[in-house]
Coordinates of C-alpha atoms in Angstrom, one line a residue:
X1 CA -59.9 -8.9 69.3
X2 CA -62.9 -10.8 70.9
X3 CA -64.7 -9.3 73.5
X4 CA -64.2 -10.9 77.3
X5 CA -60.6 -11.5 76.3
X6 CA -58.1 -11.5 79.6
X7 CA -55.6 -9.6 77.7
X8 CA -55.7 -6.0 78.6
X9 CA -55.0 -2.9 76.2
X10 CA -51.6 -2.7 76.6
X11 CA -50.8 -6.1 75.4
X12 CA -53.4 -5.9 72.6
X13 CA -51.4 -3.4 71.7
X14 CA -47.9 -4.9 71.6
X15 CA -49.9 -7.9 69.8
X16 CA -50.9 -5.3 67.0
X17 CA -47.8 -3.7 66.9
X18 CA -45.9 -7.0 66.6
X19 CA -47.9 -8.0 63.8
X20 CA -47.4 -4.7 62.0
X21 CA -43.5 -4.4 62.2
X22 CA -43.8 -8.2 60.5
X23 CA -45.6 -6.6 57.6
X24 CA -44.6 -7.9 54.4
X25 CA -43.1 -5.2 52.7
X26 CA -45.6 -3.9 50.0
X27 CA -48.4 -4.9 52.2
X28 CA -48.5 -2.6 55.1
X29 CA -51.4 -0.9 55.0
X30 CA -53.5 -4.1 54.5
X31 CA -52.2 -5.3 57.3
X32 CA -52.8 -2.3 59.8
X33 CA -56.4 -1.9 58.3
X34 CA -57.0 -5.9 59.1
X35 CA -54.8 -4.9 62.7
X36 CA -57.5 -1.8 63.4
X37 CA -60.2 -4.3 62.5
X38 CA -59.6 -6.7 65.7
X39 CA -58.9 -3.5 67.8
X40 CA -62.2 -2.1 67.2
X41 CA -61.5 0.7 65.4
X42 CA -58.9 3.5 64.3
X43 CA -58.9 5.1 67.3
X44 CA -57.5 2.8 69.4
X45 CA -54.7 2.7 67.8
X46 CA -54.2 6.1 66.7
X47 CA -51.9 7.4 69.0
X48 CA -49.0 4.6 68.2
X49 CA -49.3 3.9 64.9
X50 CA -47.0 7.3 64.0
X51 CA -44.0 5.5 66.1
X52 CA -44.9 1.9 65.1
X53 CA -44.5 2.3 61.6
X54 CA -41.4 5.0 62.2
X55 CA -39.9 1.6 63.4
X56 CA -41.1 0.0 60.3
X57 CA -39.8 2.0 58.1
X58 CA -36.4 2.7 59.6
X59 CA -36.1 -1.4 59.7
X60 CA -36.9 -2.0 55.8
X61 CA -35.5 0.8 54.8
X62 CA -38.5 2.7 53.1
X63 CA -38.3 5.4 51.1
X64 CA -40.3 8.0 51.6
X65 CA -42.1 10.0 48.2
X66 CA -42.5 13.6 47.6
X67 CA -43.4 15.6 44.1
X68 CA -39.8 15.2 42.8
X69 CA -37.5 13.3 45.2
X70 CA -37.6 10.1 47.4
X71 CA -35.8 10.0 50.7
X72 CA -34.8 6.3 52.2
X73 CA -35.7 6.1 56.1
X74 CA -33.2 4.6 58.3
X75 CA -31.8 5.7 62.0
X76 CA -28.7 7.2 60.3
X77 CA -30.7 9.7 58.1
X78 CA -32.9 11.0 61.3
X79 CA -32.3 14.5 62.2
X80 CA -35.2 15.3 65.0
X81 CA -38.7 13.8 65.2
X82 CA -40.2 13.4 62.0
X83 CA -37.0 14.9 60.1
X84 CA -34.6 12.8 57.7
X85 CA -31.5 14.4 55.6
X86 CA -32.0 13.5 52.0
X87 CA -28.8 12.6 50.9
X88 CA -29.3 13.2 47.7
X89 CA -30.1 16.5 47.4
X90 CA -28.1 17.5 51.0
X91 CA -31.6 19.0 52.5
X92 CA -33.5 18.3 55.2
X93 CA -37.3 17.2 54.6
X94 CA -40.0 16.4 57.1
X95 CA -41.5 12.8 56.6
X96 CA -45.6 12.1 57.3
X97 CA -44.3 8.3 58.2
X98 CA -47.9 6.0 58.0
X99 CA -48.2 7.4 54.4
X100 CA -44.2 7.3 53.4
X101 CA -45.1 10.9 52.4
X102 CA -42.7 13.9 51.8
X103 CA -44.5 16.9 53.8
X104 CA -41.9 19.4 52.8
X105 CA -38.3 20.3 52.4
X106 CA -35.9 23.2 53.7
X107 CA -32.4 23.8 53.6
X108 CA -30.1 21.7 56.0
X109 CA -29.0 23.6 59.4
X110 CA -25.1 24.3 59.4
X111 CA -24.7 21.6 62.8
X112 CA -25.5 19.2 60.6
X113 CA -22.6 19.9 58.2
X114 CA -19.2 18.1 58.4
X115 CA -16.8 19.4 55.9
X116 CA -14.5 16.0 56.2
X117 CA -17.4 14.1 56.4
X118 CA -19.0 15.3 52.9
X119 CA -15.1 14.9 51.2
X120 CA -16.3 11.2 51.9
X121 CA -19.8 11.3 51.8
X122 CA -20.8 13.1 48.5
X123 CA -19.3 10.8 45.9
X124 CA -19.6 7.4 47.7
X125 CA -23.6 8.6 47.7
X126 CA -22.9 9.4 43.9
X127 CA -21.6 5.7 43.1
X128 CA -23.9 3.8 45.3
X129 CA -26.7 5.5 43.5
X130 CA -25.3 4.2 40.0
X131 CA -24.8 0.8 41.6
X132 CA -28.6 0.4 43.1
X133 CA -29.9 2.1 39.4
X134 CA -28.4 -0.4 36.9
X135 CA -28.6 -3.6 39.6
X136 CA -32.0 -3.1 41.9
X137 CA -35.9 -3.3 41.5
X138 CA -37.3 -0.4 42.9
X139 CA -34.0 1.0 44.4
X140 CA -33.4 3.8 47.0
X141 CA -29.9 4.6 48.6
X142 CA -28.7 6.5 51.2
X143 CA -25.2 7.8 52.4
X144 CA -24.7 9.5 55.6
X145 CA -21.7 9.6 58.0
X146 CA -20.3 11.8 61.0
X147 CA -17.5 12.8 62.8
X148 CA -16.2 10.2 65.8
X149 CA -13.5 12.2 67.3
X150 CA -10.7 11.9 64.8
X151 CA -12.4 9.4 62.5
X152 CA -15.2 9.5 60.3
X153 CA -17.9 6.9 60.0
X154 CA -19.6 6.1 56.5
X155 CA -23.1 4.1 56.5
X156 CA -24.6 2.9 53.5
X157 CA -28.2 1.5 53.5
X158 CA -29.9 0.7 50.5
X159 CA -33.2 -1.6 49.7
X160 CA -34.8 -2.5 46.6
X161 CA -38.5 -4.5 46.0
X162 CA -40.4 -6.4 43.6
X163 CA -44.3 -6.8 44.3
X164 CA -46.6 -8.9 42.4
X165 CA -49.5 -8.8 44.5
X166 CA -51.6 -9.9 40.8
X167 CA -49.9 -13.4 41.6
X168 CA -49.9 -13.2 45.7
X169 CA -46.0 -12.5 46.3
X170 CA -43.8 -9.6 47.1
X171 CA -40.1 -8.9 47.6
X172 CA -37.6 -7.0 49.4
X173 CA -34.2 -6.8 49.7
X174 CA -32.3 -4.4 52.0
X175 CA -28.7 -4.0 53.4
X176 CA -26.9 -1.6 55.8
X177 CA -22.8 -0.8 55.8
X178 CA -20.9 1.0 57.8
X179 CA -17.2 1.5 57.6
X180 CA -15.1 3.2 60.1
X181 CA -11.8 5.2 59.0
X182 CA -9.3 6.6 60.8
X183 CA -7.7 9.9 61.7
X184 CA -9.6 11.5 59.1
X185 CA -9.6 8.9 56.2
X186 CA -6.0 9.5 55.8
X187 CA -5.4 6.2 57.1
X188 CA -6.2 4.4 53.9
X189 CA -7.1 0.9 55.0
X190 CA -10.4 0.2 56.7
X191 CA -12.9 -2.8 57.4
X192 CA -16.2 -2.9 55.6
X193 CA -19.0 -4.1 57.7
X194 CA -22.6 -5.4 56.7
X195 CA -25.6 -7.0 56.8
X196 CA -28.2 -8.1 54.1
X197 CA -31.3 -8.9 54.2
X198 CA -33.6 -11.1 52.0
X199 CA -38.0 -11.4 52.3
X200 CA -40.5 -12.7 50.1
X201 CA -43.8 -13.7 50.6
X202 CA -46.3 -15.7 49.0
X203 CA -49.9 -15.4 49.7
X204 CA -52.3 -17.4 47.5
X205 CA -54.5 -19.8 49.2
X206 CA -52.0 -19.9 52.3
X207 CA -49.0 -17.8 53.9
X208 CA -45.6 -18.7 52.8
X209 CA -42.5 -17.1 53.9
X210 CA -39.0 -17.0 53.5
X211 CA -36.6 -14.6 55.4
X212 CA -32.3 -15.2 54.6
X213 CA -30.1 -12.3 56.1
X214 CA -26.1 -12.9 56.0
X215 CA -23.5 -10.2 58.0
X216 CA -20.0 -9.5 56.0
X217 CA -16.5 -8.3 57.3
X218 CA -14.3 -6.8 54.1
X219 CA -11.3 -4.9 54.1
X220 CA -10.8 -1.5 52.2
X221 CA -8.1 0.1 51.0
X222 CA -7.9 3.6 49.0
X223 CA -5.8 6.8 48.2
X224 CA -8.3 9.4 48.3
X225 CA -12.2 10.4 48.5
X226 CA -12.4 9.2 44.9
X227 CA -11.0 5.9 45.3
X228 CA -12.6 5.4 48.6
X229 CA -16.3 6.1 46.7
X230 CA -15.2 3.7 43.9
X231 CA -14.1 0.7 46.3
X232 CA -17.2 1.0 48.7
X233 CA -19.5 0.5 45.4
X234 CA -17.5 -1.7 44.2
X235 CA -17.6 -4.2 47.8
X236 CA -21.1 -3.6 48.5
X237 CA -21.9 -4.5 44.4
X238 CA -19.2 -8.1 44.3
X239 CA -20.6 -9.0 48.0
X240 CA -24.3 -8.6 46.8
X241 CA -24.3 -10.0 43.6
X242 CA -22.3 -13.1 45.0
X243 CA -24.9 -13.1 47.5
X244 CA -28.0 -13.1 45.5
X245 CA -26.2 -16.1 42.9
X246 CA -26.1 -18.2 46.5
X247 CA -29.7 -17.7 47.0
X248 CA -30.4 -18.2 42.9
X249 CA -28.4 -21.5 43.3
X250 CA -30.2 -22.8 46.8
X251 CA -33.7 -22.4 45.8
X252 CA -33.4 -23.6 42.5
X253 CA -32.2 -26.8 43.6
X254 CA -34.8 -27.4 46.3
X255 CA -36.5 -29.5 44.1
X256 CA -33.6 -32.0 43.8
X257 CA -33.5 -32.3 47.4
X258 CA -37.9 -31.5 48.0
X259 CA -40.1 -33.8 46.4
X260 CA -41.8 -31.4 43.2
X261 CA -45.8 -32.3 45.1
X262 CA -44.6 -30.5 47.9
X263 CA -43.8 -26.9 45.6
X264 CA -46.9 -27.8 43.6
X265 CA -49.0 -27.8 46.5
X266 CA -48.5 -23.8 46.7
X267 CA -49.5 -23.1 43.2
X268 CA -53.0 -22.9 42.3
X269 CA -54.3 -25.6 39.6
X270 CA -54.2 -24.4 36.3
X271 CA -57.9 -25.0 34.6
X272 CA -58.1 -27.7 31.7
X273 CA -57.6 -25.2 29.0
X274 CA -53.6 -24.4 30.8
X275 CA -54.8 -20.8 30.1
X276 CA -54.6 -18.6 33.8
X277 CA -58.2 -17.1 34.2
X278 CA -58.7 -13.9 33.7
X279 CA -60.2 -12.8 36.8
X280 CA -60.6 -9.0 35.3
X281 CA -62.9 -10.4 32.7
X282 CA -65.5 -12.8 35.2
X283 CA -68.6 -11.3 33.3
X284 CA -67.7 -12.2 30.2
X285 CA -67.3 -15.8 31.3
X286 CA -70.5 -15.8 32.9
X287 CA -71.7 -14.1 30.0
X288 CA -70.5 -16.6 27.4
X289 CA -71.5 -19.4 29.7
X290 CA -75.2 -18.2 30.0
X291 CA -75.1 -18.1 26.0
X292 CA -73.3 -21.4 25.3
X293 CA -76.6 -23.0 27.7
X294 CA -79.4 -21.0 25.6

């Protein structure tokens, strides 16, 4: 940031930060390098960057990557500073959070065990997954839950992406249930709350967003842990889907209701040949050019 400014560190930092946590998803380490750029340096923002992206990735719901396993980050999953339970695998792994890295992974302590808790957990993690497979980009789920007195509490997050940074867009989608149920799950009827979120952006020759988020209330009823697992997948997949043919239907008749200059405007002119140039292969135009002249 330029020199002489009146803002003092503190608030060049909360400008930084803020511009960080609005990351496009896909594009976060672009944007902290550019952030470090008008900061002067890595240094100066060395110390925060650890708990600035921690809030990142708990927010879209990043997965983190080791050798053989991937690990979503949200609050639910977070054990102790800079440890997540993988709910796939029932462990707990340590998380390198500016990277999304895996540093290692170790058996989960017994005070994080709930008996009544996994009855519930285990398979609603093992028919999530099989939803977020066969119906997300990019998919990662997670399934944790613990003990609220008599009740148990079940939160599902899951997130999924497409990037295309060749053609200047990205996408994310992400959503976060919880579910509440009573004197042990006996209780057999619940309400399903929830949230989903929607981002793209597209970057070429401008800076075009477009952010849609929608909150759910369902009710839930089942017999057992099995039926329970099966209805939660099966909510979360109907309220999705139904969501994502709302979105399908509202931006593909925008340009009934936008006149068609206005979406052309984004899109880079195609040259007079209507073939995209191939900006891999520049010296061979140049080449062909310099011969076509002699």
């Amino acid at each position: 940031m330029a020199e002489g400014s009146d803002l003092s560190h503190e608030d060049k930092i909360k400008i930084a930060e803020s511009f960080i946590l609005d990351a496009p998803f896909g594009e976060l380490k672009e944007v902290i390098s550019d952030v470090q750029v008008l900061l002067g340096g890595e240094a100066v923002l060395a110390d925060k960057l650890p708990g600035i992206v921690r809030q990142y990735n708990h927010a879209r719901r990043v997965a983190a990557e080791g050798q053989a396993t991937k690990v979503l980050l949200c609050e639910e999953g977070e054990l102790s500073d800079g440890a997540y339970f993988d709910a796939t695998a029932a462990r707990c792994v340590r998380i390198e959070h500016v990277g999304a890295k895996i540093l290692s992974s170790d058996d989960l302590e017994e005070k994080h065990r709930n008996a009544k808790v996994e009855e519930f957990r285990v398979p609603t993690q093992d028919n999530i997954a099989k939803y977020v497979a066969s119906a997300l980009s990019g998919g990662n789920s997670a399934v944790h839950g613990n003990m609220q007195d008599s009740d148990v509490k079940i939160s599902v997050n899951l997130s999924g992406y497409k990037l295309n940074t060749r053609n200047f867009w990205t996408g994310h989608w992400c959503s976060h249930w919880t579910i509440v149920l009573a004197d042990h799950g006996a209780a057999g009827s619940a309400t399903l709350e929830g949230s989903i979120s929607a981002k793209v952006h597209y970057y070429e020759d401008g800076n075009v967003h477009m952010t849609a988020k929608r909150s759910y209330s369902e009710p839930l009823t089942w017999t057992d842990t099995a039926t329970f697992a099966a209805a939660m997948a099966k909510a979360i997949s109907n309220t999705e889907q139904s969501y994502h043919a709302y979105l399908d239907d509202q931006y593909a008749g925008l340009p009934d209701r936008i006149p068609d200059c206005a979406f052309k405007s984004l899109r880079r002119k195609m040259p007079i040949t209507q073939q995209r140039f191939q900006w891999d292969k520049v010296a061979a135009y140049s080449l062909a050019r310099e011969l076509t002249h002699k």
